[in-house]
XYZ file of C-alpha atoms in Angstrom:
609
model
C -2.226 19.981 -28.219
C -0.289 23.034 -25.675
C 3.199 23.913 -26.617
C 4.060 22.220 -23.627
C 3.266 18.953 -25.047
C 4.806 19.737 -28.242
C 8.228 19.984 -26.566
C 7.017 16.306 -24.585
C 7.006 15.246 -28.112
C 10.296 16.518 -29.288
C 11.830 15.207 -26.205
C 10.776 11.666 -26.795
C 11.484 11.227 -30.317
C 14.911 12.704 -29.755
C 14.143 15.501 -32.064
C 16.774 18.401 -32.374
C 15.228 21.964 -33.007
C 17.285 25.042 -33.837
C 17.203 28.305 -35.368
C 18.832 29.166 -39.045
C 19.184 32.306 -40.196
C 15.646 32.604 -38.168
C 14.633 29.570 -39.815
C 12.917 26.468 -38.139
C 15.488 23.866 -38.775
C 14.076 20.101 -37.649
C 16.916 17.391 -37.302
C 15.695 13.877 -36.635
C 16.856 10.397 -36.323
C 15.632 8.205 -39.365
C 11.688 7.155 -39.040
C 10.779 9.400 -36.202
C 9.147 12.258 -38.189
C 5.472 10.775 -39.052
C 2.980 12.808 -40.800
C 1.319 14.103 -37.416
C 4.320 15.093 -35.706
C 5.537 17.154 -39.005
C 2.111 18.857 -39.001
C 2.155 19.638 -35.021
C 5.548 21.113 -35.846
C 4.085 23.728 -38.779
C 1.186 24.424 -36.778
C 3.427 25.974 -33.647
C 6.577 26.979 -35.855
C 6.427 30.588 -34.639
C 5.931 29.426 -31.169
C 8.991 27.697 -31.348
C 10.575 30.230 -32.844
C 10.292 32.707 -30.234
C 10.862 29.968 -27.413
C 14.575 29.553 -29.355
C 15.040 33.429 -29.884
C 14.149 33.744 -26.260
C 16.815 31.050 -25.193
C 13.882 29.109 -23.256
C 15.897 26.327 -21.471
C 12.900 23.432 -22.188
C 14.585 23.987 -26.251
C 17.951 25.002 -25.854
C 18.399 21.940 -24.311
C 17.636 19.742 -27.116
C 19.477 21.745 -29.699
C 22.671 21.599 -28.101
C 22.623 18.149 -27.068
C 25.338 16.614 -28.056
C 25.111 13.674 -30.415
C 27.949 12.179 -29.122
C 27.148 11.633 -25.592
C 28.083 8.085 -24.469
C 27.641 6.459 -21.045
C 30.117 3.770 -20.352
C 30.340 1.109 -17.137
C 32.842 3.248 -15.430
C 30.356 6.034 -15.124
C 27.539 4.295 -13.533
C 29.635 3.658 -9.979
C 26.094 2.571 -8.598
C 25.397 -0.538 -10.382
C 27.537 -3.291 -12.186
C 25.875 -2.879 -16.086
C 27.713 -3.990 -19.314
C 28.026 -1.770 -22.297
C 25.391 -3.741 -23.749
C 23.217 -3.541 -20.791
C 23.694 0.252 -20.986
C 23.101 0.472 -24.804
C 19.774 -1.397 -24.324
C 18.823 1.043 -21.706
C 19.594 4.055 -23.517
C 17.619 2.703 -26.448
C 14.358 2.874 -24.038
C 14.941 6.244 -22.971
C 13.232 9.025 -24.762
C 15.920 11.573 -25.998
C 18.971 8.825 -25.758
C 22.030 9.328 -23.823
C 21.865 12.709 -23.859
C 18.576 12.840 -22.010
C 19.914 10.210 -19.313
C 21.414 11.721 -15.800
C 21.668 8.729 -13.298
C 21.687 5.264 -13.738
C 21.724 2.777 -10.334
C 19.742 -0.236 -8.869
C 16.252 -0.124 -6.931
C 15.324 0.220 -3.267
C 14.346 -2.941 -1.209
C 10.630 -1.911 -1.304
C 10.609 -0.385 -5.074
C 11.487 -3.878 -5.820
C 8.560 -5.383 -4.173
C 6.401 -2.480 -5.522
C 7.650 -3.564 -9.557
C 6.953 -7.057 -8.495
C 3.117 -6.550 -7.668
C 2.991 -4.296 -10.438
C 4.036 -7.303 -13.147
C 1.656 -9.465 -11.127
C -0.959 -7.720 -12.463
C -1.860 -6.256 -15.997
C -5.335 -4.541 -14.984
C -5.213 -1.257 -12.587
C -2.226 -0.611 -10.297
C -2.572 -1.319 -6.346
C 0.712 1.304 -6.187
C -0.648 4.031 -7.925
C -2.539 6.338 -5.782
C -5.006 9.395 -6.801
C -5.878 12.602 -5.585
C -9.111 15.118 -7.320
C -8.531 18.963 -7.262
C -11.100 21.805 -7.800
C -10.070 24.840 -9.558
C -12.186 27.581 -10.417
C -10.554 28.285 -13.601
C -8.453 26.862 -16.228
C -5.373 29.098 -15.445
C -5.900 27.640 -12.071
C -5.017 24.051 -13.454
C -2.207 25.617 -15.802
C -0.341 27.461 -12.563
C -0.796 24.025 -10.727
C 0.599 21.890 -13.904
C 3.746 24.937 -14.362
C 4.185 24.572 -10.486
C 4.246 21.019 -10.335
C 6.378 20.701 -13.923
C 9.066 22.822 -11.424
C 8.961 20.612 -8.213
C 9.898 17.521 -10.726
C 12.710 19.734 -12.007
C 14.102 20.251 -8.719
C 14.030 16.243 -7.494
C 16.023 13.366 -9.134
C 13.158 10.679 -8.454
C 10.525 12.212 -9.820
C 12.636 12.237 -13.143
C 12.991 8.669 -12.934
C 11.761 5.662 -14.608
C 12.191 1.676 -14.154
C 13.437 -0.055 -16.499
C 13.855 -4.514 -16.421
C 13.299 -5.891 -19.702
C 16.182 -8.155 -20.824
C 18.343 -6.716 -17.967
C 20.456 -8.330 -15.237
C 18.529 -6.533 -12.702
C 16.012 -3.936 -12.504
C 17.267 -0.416 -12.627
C 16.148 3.101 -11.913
C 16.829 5.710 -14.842
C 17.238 9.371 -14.144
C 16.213 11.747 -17.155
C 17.506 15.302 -17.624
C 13.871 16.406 -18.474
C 10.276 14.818 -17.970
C 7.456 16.677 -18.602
C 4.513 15.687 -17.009
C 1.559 14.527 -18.940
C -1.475 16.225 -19.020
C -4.705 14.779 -20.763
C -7.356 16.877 -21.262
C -10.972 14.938 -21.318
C -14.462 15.707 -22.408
C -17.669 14.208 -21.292
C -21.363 14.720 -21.759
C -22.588 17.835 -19.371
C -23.426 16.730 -15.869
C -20.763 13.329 -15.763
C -17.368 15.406 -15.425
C -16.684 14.319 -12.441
C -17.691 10.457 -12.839
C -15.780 10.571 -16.602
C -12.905 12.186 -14.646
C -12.783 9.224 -12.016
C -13.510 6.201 -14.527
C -10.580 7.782 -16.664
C -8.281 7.875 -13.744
C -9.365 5.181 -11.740
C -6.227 3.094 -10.147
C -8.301 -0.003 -10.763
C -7.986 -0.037 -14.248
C -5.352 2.595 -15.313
C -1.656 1.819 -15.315
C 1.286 4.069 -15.581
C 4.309 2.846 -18.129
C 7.212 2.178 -15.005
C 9.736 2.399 -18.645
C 8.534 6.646 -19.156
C 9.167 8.975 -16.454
C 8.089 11.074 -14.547
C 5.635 8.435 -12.769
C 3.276 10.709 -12.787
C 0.435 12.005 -14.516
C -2.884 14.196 -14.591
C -6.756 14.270 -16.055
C -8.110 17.482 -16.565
C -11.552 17.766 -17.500
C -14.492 21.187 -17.448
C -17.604 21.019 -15.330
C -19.698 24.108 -17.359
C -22.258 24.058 -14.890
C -20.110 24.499 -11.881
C -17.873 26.527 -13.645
C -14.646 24.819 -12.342
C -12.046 22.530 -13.329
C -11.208 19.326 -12.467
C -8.078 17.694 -12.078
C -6.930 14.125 -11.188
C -3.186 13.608 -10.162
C -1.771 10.029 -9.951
C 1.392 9.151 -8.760
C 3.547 6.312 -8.382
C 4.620 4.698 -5.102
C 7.683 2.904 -6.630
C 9.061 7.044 -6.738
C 7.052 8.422 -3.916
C 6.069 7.613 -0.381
C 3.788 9.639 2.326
C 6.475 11.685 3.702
C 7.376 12.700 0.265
C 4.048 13.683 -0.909
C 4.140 16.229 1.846
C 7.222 17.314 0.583
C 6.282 17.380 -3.166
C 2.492 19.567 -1.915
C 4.287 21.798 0.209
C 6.661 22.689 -2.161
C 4.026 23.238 -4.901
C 2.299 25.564 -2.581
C 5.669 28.075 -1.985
C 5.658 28.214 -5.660
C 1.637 29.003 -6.231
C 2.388 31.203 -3.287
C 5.224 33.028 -4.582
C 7.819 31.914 -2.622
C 10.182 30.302 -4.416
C 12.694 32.034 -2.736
C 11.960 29.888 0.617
C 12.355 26.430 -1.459
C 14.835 24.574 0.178
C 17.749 22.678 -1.265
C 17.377 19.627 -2.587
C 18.945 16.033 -2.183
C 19.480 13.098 -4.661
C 18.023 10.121 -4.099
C 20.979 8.545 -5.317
C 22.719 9.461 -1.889
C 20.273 6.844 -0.508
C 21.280 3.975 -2.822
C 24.700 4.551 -2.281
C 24.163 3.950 1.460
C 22.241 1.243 1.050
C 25.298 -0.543 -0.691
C 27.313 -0.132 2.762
C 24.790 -2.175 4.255
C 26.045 -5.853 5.282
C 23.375 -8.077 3.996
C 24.697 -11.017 6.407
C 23.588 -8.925 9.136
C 20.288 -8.582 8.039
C 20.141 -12.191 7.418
C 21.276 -13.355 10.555
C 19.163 -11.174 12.465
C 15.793 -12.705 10.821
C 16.641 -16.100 11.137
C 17.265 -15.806 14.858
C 13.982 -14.096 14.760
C 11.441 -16.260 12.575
C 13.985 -19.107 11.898
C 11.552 -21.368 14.045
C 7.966 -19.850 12.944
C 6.112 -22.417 10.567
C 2.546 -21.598 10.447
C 1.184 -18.605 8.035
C 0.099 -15.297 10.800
C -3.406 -15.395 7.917
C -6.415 -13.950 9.429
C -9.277 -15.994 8.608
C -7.479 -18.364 6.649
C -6.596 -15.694 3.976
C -3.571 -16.574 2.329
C -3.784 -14.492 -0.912
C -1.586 -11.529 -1.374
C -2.160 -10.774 -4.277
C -5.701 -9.649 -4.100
C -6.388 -6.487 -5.820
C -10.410 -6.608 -5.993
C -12.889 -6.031 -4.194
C -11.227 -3.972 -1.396
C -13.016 -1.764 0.842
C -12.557 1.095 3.556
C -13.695 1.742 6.746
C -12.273 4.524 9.098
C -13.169 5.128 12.776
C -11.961 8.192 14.946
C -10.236 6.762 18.759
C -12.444 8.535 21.641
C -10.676 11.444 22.775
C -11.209 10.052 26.469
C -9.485 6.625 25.220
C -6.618 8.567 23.631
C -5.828 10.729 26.214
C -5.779 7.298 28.755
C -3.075 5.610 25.845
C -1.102 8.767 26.253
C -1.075 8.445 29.979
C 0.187 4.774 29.412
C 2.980 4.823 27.075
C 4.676 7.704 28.941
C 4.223 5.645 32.180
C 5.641 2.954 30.611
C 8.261 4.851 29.135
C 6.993 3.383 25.085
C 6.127 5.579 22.205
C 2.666 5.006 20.831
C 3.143 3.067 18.007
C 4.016 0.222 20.044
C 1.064 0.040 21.948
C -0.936 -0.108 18.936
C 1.379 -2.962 17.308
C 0.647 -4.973 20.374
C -2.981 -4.347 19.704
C -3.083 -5.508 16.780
C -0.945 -8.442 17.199
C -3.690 -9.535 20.080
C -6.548 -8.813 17.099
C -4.767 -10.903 14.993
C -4.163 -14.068 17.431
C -8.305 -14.190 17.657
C -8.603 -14.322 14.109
C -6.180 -16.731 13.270
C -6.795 -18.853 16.417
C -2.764 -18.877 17.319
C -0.596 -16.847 19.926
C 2.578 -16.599 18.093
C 2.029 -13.938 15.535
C 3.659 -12.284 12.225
C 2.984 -9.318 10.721
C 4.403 -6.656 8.422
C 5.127 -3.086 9.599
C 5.647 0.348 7.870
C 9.243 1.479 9.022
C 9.967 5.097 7.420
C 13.245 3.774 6.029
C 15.016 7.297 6.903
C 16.471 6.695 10.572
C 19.908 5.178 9.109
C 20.346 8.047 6.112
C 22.831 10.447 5.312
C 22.426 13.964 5.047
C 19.321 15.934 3.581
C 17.784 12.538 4.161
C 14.733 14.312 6.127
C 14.175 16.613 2.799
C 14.590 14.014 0.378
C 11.738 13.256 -1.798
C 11.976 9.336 -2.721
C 10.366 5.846 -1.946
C 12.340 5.471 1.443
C 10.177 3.499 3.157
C 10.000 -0.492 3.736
C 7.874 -3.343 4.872
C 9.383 -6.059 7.641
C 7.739 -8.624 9.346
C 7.288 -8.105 13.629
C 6.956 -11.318 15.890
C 4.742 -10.522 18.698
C 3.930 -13.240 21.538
C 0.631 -12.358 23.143
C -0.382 -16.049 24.766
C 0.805 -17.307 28.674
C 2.568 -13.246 28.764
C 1.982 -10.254 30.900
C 0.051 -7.434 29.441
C 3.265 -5.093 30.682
C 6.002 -7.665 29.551
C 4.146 -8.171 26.152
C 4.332 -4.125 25.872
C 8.402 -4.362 26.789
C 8.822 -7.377 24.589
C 7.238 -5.441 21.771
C 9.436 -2.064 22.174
C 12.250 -4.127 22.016
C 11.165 -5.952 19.204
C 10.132 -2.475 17.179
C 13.809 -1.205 18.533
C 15.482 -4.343 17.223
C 13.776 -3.745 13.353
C 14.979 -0.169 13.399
C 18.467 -1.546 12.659
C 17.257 -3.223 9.578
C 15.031 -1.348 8.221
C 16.305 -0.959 4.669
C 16.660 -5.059 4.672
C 15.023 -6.712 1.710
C 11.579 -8.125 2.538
C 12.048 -11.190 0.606
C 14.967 -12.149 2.431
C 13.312 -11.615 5.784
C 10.725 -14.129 4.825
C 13.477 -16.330 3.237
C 14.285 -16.789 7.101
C 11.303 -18.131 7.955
C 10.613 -21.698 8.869
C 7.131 -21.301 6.539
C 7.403 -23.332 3.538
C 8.243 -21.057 0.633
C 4.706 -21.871 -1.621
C 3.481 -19.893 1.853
C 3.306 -16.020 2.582
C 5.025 -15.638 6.124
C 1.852 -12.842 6.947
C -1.090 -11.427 5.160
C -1.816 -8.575 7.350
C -0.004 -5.135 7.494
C -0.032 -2.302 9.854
C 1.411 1.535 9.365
C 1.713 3.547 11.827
C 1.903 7.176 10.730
C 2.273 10.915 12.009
C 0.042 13.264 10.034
C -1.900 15.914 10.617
C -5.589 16.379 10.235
C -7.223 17.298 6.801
C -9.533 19.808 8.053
C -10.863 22.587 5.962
C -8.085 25.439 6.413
C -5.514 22.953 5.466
C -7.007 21.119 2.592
C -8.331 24.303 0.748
C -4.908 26.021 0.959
C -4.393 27.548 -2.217
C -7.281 30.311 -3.192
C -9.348 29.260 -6.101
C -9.042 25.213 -5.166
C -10.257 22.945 -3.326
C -9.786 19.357 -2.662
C -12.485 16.708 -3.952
C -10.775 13.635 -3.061
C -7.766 13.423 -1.054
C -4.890 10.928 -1.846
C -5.977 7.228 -2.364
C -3.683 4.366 -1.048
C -4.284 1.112 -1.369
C -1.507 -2.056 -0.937
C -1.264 -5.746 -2.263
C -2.678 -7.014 1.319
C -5.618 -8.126 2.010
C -5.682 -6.741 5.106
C -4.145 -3.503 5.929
C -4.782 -1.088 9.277
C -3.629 2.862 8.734
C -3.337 4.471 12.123
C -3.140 8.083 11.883
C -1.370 9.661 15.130
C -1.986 13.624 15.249
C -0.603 14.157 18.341
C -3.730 14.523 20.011
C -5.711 11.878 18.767
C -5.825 9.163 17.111
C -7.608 6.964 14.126
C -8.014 3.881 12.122
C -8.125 3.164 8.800
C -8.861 -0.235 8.076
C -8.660 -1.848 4.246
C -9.875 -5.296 3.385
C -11.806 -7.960 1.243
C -14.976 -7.286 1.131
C -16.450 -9.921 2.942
C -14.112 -9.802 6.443
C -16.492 -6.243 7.336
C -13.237 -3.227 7.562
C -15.731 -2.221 10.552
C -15.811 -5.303 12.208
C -12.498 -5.393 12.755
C -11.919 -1.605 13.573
C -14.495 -1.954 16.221
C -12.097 -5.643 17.484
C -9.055 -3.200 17.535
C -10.884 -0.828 18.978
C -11.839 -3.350 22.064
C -8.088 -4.711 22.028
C -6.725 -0.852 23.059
C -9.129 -0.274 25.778
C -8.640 -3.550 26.855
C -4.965 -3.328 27.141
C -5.186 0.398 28.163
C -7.627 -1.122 30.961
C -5.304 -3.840 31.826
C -2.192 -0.905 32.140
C -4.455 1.039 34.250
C -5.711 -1.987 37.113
C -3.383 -5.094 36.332
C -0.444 -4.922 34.171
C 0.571 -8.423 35.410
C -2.640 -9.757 33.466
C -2.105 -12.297 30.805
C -1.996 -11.488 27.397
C -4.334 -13.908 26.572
C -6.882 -13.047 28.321
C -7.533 -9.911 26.136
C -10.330 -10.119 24.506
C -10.867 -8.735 21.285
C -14.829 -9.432 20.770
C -16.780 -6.716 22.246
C -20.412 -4.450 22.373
C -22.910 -5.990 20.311
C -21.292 -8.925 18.728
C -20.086 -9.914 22.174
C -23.686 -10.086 23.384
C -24.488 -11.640 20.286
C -21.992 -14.687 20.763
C -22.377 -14.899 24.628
C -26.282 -14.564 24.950
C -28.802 -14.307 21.499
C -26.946 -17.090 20.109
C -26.480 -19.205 23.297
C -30.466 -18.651 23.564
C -32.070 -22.061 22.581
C -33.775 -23.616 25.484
C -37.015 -25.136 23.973
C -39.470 -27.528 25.661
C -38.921 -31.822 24.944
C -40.674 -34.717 26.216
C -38.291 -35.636 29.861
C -39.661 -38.990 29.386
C -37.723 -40.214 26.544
C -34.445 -40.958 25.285
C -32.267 -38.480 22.649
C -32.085 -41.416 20.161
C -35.893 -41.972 20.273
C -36.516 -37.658 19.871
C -34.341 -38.336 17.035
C -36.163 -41.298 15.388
C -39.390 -39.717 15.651
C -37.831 -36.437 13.590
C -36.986 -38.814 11.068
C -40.434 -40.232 11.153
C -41.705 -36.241 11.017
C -39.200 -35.029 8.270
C -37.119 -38.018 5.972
C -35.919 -35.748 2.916
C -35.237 -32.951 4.920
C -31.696 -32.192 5.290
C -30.460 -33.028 8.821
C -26.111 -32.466 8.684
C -24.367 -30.488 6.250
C -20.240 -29.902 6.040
C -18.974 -28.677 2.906
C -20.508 -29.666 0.238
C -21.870 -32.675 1.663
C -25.598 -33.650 2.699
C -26.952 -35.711 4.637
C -31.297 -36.595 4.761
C -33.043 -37.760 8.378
C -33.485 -41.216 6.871
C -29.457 -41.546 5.700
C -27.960 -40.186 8.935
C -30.646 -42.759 10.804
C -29.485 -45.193 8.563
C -25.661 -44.775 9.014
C -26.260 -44.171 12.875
C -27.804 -47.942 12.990
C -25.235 -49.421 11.327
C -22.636 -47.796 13.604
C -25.078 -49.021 16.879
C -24.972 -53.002 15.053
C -20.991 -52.664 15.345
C -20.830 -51.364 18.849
C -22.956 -54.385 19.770
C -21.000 -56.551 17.810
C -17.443 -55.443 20.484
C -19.217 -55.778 23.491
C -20.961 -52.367 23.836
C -23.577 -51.787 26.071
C -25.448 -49.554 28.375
C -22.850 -47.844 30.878
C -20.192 -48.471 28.910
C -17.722 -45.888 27.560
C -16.558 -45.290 24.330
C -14.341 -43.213 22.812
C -14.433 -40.842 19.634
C -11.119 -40.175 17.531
C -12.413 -38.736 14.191
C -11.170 -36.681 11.097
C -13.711 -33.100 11.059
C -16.459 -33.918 8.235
């Protein structure tokens, strides 16, 4: 075990550590000091000897702590805790009070995020993963000490969640986190695939109660000669824009420019505006919006959000010629390019759910309405709200005005709570209001230069994000092109429906181009191969039959031909030649029975089976 996670240790046993006369002198609270920790302590006495003499800050820190440290109501202006609230929180916290900066509630979306987290108890859907090369292990250690400093600098990624026997959840600020660092071994030639089963999101989980919510897997690959590390990190404490911040951070410091690291912003300041936010607002704003919708927007008939298995990826680049022609169109139309795409989608989803009145959740950054720094503050800031779009009896270019303003509209409310939105809904509340999500995002394109920034790594697998929806489109804008990134259940194809979002932009693009005053719902989403497929190999079953005789006699003689074979199916139901010949005559003896007869017309009002 490094020294480094020696001090981890001390830190979350509350252990004090000073100097005596140059003597190690170990003060700790009853029942902490087991036989391991004692001997971890003798085997790196002199290194903590000469961290003390040296006044190392890691140390001093837990020497001088005071003892008496209390935190009281009145100091957490935040949130609304008792003292025995507060006293149950503290007991959680490794170190105690002393070790405790910040108390205060969570963000809209952090509480969604703990929510699908307690769903669960296998893997995390919120944690996401990235795999760095290094060629040596000093590499890994100047990454570790680099990254150790960024989580220094920022509040949140000090922070842990703590709910248990609370009144709410709550977000808990630490003085000190050190990150954790396990170091694996594996039988030569399956580093990398121990490294990924050890780390994989699917079946790891992070304890929300221990900050920081973060965490790395280090394992040797002799024959390569480099090192592997996997970093995971929480959404509920960081989002996209965030990450960025965190990476380019880590790379000023590997670089050795500290000097250029800018200042740095609380995410308290964030929670405290969110508590001059009028919730009645918010409230009246959805129910004017979805007060009236009372059908599930669930592609396919997929009404589960809550499935974590079985997801899969599919990604397809936009045509530079088709981007270009989208970029022509939203500045003629005077709309940014994230609403064209919403409206895209929104006509991708109609075909698939067979309606024209659609709901679905959108990405909003969450840091349009903030307060200073807010652009430099690292932080979950972003949220998840539900966008009506109307793509039925609508003009293409009134469907693209009516979805600007509709975007514009959500801006306002974009740090409402999620569960409220849906609250507003007319969808009965055993019902999700959507199962479909789209982000829209501004990055910039992983190529080579950029990903292998830092001399001596390289990146293996870039960060891997995955939500609780069953459906979920990622489109990546880069300025000058565009792509998709489509996650779903297995069986609905992520490629299929890339390639119908795909046919939805050019069709719209098209429609921009030659008739804006086209209806909506005349876009069709179904194109290339499949299309031909539906329209023509499928439609392709003209076969030769007797003209001389009746449908009901071709039919008796089939039954004659084949009796046990099976001749309608629905469900799990069967039905032979002989029993659908028998039911048809009895249903031919009642028609005679009222009066039917040749020429005569009858009508059919049946439930589907």
């Amino acid at each position: 075990m490094s020294l480094e996670q020696i001090i981890a240790r001390i830190h979350e046993k509350n252990i004090g550590v000073l100097l005596d006369g140059g003597e190690l002198v170990i003060r700790a609270p009853q029942g902490v000091m087991d036989a391991d920790t004692m001997s971890l302590l003798k085997h790196h006495k002199q290194s903590l000897i000469e961290l003390l003499q040296t006044g190392n800050d890691d140390l001093i820190k837990i020497k001088s702590a005071p003892s008496s440290v209390s935190i009281t109501p009145g100091k957490l202006p935040l949130i609304e805790l008792s003292q025995t609230d507060i006293d149950h929180i503290v007991e959680r916290v490794p170190g105690g009070a002393s070790n405790i900066q910040d108390i205060y509630p969570l963000a809209p979306l952090q509480s969604g995020i703990l929510f699908h987290h307690l769903m669960v108890t296998e893997g995390d859907t919120y944690l996401s993963r990235s795999i760095l090369a290094f060629d040596s292990h000093e590499g890994v250690n100047r990454f570790v000490a680099a990254l150790q400093q960024v989580i220094e600098r920022h509040d949140i990624l000090r922070t842990s969640v703590i709910w248990q026997d609370l009144p709410q959840p709550v977000q808990v600020v630490c003085r000190k986190a050190l990150l954790p660092v396990h170091e694996l071994a594996a039988p030569s030639g399956d580093e990398l695939a121990s490294l990924l089963a050890a780390s994989d999101p699917g079946n790891v989980r992070l304890d929300l109660g221990k900050a920081p919510l973060l965490a790395a897997y280090v394992i040797a690959e002799p024959q390569s000669g480099e090192w592997l590390l996997s970093l995971l990190n929480h959404h509920i404490v960081c989002d996209h824009i965030s990450l960025e911040i965190i990476i380019g951070e880590v790379r000023l410091l590997l670089n050795g420019r500290a000097n250029e690291l800018p200042p740095t912003f609380p995410y308290r300041n964030f929670i405290a505006q969110l508590r001059l936010l009028a919730p009645d607002k918010h409230e009246s704003y959805f129910r004017e919006q979805l007060g009236d919708v009372n059908e599930p927007t669930a592609p396919f008939g997929i009404l589960d959000v809550n499935n974590y298995s079985e997801i899969t990826e599919a990604q397809a680049a936009i045509a530079d010629n088709l981007a270009g022609r989208i970029r022509t169109q939203i500045k003629r139309h005077g709309v940014s390019g994230a609403v064209l795409f919403h409206l895209a989608w929104a006509r991708v989803l109609a075909q698939c759910c067979g309606q024209n009145d659609v709901v679905f959740s959108t990405v909003l950054t969450g840091r349009m309405r903030g307060g200073e720094g807010i652009e430099r503050t690292v932080g979950m800031f972003i949220n998840t709200l539900p966008l009506r779009v109307w793509v039925g009896d609508v003009s293409v270019a009134k469907a693209l005005a009516d979805t600007q303003q509709q975007l514009t509209g959500l801006i306002a409310h974009e740090q409402a709570s999620l569960a409220l939105a849906q609250r507003c809904s007319g969808v009965d509340s055993g019902l999700p209001l959507f199962t479909s999500l789209l982000n829209y995002r501004h990055s910039q394109r992983t190529d080579e230069d950029r990903l292998n920034q830092w001399p001596g790594m390289r990146i293996v697998v870039g960060g891997e994000e995955r939500t609780n929806y069953p459906i979920t489109l990622s489109v990546d804008d880069f300025g000058d092109g565009y792509a998709l990134t489509l996650q779903c259940v297995r069986r609905l194809q992520p490629d299929r429906l890339n390639e119908y979002m795909l046919t939805s932009l050019e069709a719209i693009v098209n429609a921009l181009e030659t008739n804006p005053q086209l209806p909506m719902r005349t876009i069709s989403v179904v194109g290339g191969d499949e299309r031909r497929q539906f329209l023509h190999d499928w439609n392709a079953t003209d076969v030769d039959y007797p003209r001389d005789r009746c449908i009901h006699h071709l039919f008796e003689a089939q039954v004659e031909k084949t009796p046990e074979a099976i001749a309608l199916t629905f469900e799990e139901q069967n039905l032979t030649y002989t029993e659908l010949n028998a039911r048809a005559n009895q249903l031919a003896h009642y028609l005679i029975e009222q009066g039917v007869g040749p020429e005569v017309l009858v009508g059919i009002c049946m439930e589907r089976s």
